[in-house]
Short mmCIF file of C-alpha atoms in Angstrom, two decimals:
data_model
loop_
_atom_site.label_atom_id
_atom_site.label_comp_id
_atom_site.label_asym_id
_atom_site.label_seq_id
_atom_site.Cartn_x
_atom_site.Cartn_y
_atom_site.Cartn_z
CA UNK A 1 0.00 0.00 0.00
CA UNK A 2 2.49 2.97 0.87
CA UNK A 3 4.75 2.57 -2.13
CA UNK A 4 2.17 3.19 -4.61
CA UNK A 5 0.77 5.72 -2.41
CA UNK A 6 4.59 7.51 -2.81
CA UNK A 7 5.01 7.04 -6.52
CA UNK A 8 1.41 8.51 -7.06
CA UNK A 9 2.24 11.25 -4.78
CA UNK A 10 5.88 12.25 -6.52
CA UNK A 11 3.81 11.77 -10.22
CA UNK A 12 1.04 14.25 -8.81
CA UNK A 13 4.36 16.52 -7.43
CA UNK A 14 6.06 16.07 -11.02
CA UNK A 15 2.78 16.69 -13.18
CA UNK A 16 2.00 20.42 -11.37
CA UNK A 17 5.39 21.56 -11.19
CA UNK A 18 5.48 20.57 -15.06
CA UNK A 19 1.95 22.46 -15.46
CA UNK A 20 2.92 25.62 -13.48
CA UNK A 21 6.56 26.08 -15.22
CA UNK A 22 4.86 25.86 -18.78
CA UNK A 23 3.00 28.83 -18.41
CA UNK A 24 5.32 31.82 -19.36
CA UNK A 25 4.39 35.47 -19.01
CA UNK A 26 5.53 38.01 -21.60
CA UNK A 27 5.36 41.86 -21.04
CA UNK A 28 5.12 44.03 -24.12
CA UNK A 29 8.10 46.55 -24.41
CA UNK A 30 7.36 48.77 -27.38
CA UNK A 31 4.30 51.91 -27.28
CA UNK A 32 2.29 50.07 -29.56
CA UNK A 33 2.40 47.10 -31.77
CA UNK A 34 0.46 44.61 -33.35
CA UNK A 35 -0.53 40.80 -32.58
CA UNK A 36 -0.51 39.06 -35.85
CA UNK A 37 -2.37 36.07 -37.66
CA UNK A 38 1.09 34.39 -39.11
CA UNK A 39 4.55 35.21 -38.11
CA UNK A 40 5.30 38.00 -40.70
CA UNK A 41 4.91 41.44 -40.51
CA UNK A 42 2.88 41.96 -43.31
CA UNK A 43 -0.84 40.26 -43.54
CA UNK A 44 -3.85 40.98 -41.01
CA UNK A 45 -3.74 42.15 -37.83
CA UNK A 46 -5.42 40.38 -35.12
CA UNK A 47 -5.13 42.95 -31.98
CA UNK A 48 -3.78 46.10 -31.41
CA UNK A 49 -1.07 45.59 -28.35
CA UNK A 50 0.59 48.17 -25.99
CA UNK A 51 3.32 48.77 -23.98
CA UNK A 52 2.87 46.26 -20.29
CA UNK A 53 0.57 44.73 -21.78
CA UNK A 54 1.03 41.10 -20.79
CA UNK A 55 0.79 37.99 -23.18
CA UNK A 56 0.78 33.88 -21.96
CA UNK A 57 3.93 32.70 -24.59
CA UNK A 58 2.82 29.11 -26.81
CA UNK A 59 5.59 29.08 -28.42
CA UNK A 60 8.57 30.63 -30.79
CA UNK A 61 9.50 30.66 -34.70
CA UNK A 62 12.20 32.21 -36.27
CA UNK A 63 12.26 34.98 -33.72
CA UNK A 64 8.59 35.28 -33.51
CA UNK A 65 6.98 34.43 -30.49
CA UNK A 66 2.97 32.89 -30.57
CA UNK A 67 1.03 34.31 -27.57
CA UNK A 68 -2.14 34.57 -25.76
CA UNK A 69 -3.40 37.16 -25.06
CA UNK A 70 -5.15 38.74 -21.65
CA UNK A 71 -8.87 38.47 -23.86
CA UNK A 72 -7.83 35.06 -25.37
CA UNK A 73 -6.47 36.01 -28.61
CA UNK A 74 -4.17 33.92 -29.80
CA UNK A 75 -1.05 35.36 -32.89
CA UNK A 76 2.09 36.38 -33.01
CA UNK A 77 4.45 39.22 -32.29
CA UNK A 78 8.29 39.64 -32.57
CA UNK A 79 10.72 39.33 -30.09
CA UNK A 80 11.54 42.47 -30.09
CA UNK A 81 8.66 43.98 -28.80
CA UNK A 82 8.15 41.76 -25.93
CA UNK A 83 10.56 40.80 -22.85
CA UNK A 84 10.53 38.36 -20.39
CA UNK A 85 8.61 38.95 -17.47
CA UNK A 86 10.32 37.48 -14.31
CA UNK A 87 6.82 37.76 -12.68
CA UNK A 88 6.18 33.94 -11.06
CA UNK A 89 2.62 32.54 -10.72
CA UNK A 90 3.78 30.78 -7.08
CA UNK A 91 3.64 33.37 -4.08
CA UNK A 92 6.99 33.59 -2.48
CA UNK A 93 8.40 35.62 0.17
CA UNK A 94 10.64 38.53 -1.44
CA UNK A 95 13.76 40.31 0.88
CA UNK A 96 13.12 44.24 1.27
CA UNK A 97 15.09 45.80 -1.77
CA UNK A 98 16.53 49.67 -2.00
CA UNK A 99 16.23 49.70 -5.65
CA UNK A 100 13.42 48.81 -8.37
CA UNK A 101 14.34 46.21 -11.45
CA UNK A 102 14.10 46.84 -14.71
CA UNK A 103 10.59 44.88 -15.08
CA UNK A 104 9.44 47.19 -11.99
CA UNK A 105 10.28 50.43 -13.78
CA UNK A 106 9.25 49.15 -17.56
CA UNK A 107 5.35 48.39 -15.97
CA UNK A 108 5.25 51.51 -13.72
CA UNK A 109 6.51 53.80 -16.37
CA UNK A 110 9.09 55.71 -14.24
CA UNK A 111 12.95 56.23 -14.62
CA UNK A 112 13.80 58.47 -17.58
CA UNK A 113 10.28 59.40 -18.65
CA UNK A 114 7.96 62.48 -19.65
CA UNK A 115 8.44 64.56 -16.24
CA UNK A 116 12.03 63.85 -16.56
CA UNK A 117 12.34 65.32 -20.06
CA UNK A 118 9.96 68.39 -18.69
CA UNK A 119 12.39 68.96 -15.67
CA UNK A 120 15.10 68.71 -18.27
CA UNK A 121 13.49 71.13 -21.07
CA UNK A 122 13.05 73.48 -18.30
CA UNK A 123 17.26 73.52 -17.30
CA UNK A 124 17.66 73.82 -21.09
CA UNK A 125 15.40 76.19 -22.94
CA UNK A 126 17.67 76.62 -25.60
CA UNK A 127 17.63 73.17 -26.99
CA UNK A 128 14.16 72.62 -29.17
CA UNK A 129 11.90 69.48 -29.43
CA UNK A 130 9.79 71.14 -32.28
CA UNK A 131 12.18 68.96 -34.63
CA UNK A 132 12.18 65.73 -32.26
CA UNK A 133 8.38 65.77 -32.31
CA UNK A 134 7.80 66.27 -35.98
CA UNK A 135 10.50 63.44 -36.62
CA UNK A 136 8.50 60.89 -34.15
CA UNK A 137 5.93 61.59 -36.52
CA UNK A 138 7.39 60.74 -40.00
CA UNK A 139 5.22 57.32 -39.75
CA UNK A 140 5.73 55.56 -43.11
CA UNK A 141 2.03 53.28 -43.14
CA UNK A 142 2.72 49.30 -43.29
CA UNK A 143 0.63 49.25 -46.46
CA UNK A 144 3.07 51.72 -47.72
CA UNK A 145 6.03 49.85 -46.99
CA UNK A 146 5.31 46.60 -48.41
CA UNK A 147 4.67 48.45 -51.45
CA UNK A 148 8.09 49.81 -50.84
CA UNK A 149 9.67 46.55 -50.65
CA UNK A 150 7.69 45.34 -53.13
CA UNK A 151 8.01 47.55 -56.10
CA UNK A 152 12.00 47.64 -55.12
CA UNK A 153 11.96 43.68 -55.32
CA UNK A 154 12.78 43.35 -51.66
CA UNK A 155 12.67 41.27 -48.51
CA UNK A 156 10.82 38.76 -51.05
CA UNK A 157 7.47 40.61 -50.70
CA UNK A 158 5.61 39.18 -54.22
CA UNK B 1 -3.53 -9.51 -5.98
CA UNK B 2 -7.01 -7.05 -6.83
CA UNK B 3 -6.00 -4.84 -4.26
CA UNK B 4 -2.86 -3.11 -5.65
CA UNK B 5 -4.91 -3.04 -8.78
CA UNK B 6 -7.75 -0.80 -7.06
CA UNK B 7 -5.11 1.10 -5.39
CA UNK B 8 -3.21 2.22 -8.79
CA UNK B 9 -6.94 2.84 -10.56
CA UNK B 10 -7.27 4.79 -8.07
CA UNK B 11 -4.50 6.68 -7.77
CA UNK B 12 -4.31 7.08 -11.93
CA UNK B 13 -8.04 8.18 -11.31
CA UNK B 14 -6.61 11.06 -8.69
CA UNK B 15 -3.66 11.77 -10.98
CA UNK B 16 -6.19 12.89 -13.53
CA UNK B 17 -8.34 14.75 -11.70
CA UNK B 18 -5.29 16.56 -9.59
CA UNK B 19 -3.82 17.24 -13.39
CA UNK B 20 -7.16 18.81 -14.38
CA UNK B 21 -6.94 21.05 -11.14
CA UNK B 22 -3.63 22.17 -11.13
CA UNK B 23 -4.30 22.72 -15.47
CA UNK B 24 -7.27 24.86 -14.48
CA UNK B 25 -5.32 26.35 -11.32
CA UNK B 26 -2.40 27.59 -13.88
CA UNK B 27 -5.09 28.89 -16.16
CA UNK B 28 -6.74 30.43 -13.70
CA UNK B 29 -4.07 32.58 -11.98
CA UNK B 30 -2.56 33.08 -15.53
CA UNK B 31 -5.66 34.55 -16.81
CA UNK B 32 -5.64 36.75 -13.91
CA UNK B 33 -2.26 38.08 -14.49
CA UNK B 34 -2.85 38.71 -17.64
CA UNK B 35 -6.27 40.14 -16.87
CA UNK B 36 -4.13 42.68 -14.67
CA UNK B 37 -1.58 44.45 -17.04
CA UNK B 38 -4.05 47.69 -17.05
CA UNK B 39 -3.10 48.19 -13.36
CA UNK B 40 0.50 49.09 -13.29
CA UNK B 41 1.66 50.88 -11.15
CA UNK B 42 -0.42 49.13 -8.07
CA UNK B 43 0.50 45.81 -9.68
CA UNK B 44 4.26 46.01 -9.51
CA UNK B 45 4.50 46.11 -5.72
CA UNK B 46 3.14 42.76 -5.59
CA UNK B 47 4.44 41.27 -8.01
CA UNK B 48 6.98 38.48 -7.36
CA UNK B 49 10.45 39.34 -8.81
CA UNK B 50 12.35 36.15 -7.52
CA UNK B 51 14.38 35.68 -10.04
CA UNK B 52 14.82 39.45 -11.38
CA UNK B 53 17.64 41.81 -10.41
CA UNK B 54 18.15 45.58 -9.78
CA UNK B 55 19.49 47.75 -12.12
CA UNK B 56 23.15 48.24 -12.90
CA UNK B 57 23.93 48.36 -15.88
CA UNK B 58 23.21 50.39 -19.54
CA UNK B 59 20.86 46.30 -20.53
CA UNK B 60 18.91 47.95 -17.55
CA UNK B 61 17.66 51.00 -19.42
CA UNK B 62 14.36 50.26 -20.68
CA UNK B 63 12.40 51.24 -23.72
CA UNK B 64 10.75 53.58 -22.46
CA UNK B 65 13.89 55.51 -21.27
CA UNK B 66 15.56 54.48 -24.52
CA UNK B 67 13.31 56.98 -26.47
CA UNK B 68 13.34 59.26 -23.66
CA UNK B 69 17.43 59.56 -24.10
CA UNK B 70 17.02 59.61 -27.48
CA UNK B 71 14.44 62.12 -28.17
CA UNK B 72 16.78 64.61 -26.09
CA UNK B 73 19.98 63.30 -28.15
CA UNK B 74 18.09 64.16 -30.76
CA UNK B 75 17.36 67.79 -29.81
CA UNK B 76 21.04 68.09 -29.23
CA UNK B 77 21.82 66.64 -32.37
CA UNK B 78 19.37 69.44 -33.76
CA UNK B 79 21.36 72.32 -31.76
CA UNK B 80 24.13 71.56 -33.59
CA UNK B 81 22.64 71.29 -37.21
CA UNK B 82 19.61 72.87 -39.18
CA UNK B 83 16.80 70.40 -40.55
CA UNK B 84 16.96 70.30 -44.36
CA UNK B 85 13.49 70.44 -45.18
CA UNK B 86 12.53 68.52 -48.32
CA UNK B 87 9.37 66.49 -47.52
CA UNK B 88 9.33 63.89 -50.67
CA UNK B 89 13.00 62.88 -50.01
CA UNK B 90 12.80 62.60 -46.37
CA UNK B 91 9.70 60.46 -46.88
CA UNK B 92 11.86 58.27 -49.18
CA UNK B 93 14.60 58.38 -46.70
CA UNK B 94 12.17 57.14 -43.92
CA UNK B 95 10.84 54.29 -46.26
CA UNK B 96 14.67 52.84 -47.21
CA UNK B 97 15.33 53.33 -43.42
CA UNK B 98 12.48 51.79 -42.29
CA UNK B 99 12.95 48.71 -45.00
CA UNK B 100 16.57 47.51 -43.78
CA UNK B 101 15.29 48.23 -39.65
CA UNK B 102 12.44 45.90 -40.69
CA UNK B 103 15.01 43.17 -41.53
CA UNK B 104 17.33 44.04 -38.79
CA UNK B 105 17.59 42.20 -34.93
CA UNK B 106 15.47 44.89 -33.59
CA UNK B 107 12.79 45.85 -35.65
CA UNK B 108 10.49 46.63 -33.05
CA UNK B 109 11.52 49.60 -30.96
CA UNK B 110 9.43 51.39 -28.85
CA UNK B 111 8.49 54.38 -31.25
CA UNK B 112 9.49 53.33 -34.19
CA UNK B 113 12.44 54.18 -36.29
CA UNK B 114 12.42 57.49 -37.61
CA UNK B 115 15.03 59.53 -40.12
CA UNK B 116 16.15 62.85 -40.54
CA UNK B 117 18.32 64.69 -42.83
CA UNK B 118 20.68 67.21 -41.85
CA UNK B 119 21.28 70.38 -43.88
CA UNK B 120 25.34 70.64 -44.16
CA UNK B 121 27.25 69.32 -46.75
CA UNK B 122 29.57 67.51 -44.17
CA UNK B 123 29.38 63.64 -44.62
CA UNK B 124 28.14 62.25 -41.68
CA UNK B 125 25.31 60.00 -40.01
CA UNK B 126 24.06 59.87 -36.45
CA UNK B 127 21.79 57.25 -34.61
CA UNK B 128 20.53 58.57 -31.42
CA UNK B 129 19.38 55.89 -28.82
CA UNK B 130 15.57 54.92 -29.52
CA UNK B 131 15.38 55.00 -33.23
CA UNK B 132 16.04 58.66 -34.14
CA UNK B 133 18.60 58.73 -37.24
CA UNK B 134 20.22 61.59 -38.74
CA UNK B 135 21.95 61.58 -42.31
CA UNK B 136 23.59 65.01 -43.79
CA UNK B 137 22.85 66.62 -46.98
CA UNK B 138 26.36 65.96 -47.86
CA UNK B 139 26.90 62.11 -47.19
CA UNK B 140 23.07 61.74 -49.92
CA UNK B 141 25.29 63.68 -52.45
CA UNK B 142 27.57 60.63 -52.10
CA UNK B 143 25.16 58.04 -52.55
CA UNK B 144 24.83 57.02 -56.03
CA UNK B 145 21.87 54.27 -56.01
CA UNK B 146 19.30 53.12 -52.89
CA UNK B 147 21.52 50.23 -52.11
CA UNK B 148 24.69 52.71 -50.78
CA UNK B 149 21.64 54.85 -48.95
CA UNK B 150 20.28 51.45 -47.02
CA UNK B 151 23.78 50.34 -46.41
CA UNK B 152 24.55 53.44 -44.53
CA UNK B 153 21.57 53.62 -42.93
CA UNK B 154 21.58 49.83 -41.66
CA UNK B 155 25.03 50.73 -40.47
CA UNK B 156 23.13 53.02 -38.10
CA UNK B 157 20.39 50.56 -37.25
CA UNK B 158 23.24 48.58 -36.25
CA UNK B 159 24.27 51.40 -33.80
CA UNK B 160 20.65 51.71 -32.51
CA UNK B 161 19.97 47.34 -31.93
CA UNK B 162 23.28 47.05 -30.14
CA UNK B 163 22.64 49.87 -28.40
CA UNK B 164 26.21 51.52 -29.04
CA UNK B 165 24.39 54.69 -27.58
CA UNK B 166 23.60 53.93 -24.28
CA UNK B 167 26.69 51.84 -23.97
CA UNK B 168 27.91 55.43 -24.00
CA UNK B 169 26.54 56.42 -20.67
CA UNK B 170 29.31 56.33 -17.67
CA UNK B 171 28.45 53.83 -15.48
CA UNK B 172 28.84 55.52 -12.13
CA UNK B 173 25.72 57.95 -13.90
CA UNK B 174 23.61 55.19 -14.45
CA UNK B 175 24.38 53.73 -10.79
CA UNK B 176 23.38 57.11 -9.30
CA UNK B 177 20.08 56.95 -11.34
CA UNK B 178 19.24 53.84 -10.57
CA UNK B 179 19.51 54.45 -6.97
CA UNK B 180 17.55 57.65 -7.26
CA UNK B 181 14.52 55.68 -8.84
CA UNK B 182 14.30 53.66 -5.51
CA UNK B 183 12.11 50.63 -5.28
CA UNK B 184 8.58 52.54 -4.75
CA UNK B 185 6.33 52.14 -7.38
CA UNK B 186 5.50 55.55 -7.76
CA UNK B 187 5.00 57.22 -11.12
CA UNK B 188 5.34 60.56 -10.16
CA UNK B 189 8.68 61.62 -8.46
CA UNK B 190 9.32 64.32 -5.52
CA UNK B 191 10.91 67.67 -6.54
CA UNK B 192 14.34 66.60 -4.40
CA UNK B 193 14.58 63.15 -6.50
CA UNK B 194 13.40 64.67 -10.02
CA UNK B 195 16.27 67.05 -9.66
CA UNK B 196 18.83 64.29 -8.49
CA UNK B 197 17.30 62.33 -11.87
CA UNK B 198 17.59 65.18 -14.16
CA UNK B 199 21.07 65.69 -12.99
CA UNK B 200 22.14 62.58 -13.86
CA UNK B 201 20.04 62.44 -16.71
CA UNK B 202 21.75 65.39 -18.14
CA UNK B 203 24.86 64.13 -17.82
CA UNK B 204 24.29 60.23 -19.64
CA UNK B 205 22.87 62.87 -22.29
CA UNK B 206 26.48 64.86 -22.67
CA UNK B 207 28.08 61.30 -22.36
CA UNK B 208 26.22 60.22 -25.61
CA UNK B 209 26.36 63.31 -27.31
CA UNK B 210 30.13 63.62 -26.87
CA UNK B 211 30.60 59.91 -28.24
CA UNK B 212 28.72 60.38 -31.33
CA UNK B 213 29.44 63.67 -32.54
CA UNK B 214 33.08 64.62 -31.21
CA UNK B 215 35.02 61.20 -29.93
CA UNK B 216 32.98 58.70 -32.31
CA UNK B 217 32.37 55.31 -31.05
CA UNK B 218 35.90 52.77 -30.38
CA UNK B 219 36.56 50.79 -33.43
CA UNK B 220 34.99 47.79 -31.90
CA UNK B 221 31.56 49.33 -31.97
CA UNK B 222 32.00 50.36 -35.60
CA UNK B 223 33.27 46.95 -36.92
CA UNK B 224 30.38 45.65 -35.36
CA UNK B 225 27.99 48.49 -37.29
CA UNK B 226 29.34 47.52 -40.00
CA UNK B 227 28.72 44.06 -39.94
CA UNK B 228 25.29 44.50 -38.99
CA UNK B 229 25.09 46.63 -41.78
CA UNK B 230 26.02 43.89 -43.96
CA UNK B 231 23.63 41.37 -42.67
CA UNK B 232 20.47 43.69 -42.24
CA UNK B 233 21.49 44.90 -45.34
CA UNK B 234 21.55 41.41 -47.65
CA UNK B 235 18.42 40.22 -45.51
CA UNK B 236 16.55 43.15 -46.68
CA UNK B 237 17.53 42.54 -50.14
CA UNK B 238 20.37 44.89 -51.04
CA UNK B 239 23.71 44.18 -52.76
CA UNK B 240 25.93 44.66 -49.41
CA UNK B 241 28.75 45.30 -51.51
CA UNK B 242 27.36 48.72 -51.70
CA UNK B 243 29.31 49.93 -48.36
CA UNK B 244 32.57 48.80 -49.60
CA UNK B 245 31.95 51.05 -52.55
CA UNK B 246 31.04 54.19 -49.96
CA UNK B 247 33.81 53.58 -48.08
CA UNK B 248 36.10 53.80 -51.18
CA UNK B 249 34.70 57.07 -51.81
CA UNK B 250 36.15 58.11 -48.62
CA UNK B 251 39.65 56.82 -48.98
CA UNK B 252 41.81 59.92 -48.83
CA UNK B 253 39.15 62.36 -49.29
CA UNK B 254 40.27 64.90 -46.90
CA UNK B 255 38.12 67.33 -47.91
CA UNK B 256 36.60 69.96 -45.26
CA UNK B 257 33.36 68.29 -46.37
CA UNK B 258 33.73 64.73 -45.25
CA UNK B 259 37.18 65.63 -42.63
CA UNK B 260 34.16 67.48 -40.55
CA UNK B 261 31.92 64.75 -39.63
CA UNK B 262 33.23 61.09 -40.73
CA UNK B 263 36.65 61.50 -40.72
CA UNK B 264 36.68 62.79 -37.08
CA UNK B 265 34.31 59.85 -35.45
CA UNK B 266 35.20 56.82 -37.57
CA UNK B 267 38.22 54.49 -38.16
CA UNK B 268 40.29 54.81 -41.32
CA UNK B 269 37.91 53.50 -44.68
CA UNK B 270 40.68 50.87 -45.49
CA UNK B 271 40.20 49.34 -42.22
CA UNK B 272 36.55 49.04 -42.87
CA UNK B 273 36.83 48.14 -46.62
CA UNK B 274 38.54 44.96 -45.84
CA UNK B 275 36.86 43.73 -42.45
CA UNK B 276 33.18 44.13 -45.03
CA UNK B 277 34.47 42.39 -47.63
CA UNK B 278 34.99 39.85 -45.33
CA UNK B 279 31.77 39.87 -44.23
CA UNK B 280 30.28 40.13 -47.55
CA UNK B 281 32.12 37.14 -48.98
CA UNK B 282 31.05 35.09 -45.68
CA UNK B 283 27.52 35.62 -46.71
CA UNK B 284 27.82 33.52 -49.75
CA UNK B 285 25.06 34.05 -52.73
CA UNK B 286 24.29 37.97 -52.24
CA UNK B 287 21.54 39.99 -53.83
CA UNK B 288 22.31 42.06 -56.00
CA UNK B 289 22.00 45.68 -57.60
CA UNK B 290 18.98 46.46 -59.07
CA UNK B 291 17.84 48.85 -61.64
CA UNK B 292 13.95 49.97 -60.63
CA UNK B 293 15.46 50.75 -57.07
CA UNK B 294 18.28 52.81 -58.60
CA UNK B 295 16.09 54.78 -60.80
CA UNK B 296 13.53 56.02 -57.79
CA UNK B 297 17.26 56.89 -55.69
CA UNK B 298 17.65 59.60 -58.45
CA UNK B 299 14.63 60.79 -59.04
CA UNK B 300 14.18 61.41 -55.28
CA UNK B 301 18.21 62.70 -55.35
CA UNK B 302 17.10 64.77 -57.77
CA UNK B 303 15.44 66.89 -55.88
CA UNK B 304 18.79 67.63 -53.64
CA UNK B 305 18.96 71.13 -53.75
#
């Protein structure tokens, strides 16, 4: 009786711990960005994605990574708009830290942000953003682009 | 004999049924973690950070700070130089920039890449952290088809994905910063630690601004450019060969022109000539040149005033 009792017991142990490491959390990194329906940047758009947003990772092609999302959407988005988010779904006790992570800073939007830039601006009224904020706009449309690529026979856009 | 049996049914049966809870248990708390990335800045002091680290070092800056540094790079950048305003060219500009970022290691950044050109007829590029990229007047007038143009301007996309810039930043600035920041969860700072933050904020700024347009990154960093260059460059679908024929260009051109800007922040052209050949010939079967892409470069160089 008790060594089956002790191999069903160390399966059960083996099976969650399996179960609870498989699901990975991703935090998105970039403003805004797109979930898509194949893992290419060109093609339809499933959901519009921004930055903290957090995404369950399936799995990873060719430095695309397939995700679910919070509503249950399920596409893909490149690895370079998402990081890894150290977040763990077990509760554990933490030691008292003096200074926030980069996760921490990422989801709460502090460190080097807009108040810091206004608190710099201020110091430095002869330096002008008019430029900066007219170049963040120069947005060149994803429809445009592949018609870029494509009428220059590139990145083997047909 | 029956009862082991009835004792492994039954524990396969509770095997199952503890699988399904711990399945639906995992889903569960997932979903709700998911269901939670709305609520920053109340979420991060209770989230679990086991396995994270504080922040020391310039793979610590995030995204979001990234563009922050950058956009004021930029408006240092733009002390120093007037915009040349020509909106059909810097439109093209954008889209060959945007083409070889695309096909690059970062091509998601966190507000996108964006190009500027420069109006002074020194030869010179710039990549600010974040995505903000600045080519002169005077280094276009070089270019002689789209393929030299993306080469260049992957070189700088280089700069931006192995973020040269911010690599820039002293580290004893970026240790004061981080300890400024604290471990509060606070979005807003108080007036004593915005002014400690600006402080050192101004000063990684200076540290950038000094590397790019008056010391130039080491050699190391620029090798590395270039190689990127090559690779973003072939995977977008240029002829890579194209920066070994800009670089040529430059060999003993000590002009006031191109001595300004290039001369003073980069290694000698012969250096680079023959590490990018190397690169190029490591690639195997390149693309090459092609004539509908070199017809819209000079129309849109055309318009170079």
């Amino acid at each position: 009786m008790r060594k089956p009792r002790t191999a069903t017991v160390a399966l059960i142990a083996l099976a969650v711990g399996l179960a609870i490491g498989a699901a990975q959390i991703l935090v998105v990194k970039v403003q805004t960005t797109q979930l898509r329906n194949a893992p290419q940047f060109f093609g339809p758009a499933l959901a519009s994605l921004k930055a903290g947003d957090k995404l369950e990772k399936l799995g990873e092609a060719n430095g695309w990574v397939q995700v679910r999302t919070a509503a249950g959407v399920v596409g893909w988005i490149h690895s370079s708009a998402v990081g890894e988010s150290s977040t763990t779904l077990a509760s554990t006790g933490q030691p008292v830290r003096t200074q926030a992570t980069a996760n921490e800073v990422a989801l709460a939007g502090r460190g080097f942000n807009q108040q810091v830039e206004d608190s710099y601006k201020a110091k430095h009224a002869e330096l002008s953003f008019v430029w900066v904020d007219r170049m963040v706009q120069i947005k060149i449309a994803a429809a445009q682009l592949e018609d870029f690529l494509r009428r220059g026979h590139l990145g083997g856009v047909k | 004999m029956s009862a082991p049996i009835t004792v492994w049914r039954a524990a396969l049966a509770l095997l199952v049924v503890c699988l399904l809870a711990a399945a639906c248990s995992v889903i569960q708390k997932g979903t709700d973690m998911l269901g939670s990335a709305g609520n920053t800045a109340g979420t991060v002091q209770t989230v679990k950070t086991a396995a994270d680290k504080v922040r020391s070092s310039f793979a610590d800056i995030t995204e979001e700070e990234e563009y922050y540094i950058g956009r004021s790079v930029a408006a240092m950048i733009l002390a120093r130089y007037p915009v040349y305003q020509n909106d059909a060219l810097t439109r093209y500009v954008n889209a060959v920039g945007n083409a070889v970022a695309l096909f690059s290691d970062r091509p998601e950044i966190y507000a996108g890449y964006h190009f500027l050109i420069l109006d002074t007829e020194e030869v010179n590029a710039l990549a600010a952290p974040g995505g903000m990229i600045f080519v002169t007047k005077g280094l276009l007038r070089r270019c002689k088809d789209e393929e030299t143009l993306a080469l260049i301007l992957a070189h700088e996309v280089g700069h931006v994905a192995a973020k040269h810039g911010l690599q820039a930043i002293k580290k004893s600035r970026l240790t004061d910063a981080f300890m400024y920041l604290g471990s509060q969860a606070v979005q807003h700072f108080g007036s004593e630690d915005l002014a400690k933050l600006t402080t050192a904020f101004e000063g990684a700024l200076n540290d950038i601004v000094e590397q790019l347009v008056v010391r130039g990154y080491d050699r190391a960093s620029e090798y590395e450019a270039d190689g990127l260059a090559v690779k973003f460059g072939a995977r977008t679908g240029y002829e890579p060969g194209a920066i070994v024929r800009f670089l040529k260009t430059m060999v003993g051109d000590t002009t006031n022109a191109a001595g300004k800007g290039w001369f003073k922040t980069h290694p000698s052209p012969e250096d680079r000539i023959d590490r990018a050949g190397r690169a190029i010939a490591a690639l195997g079967p390149a693309p090459k040149i092609d004539a509908a892409r070199t017809q819209r470069f000079v129309q849109s160089a055309a318009t170079l005033k």
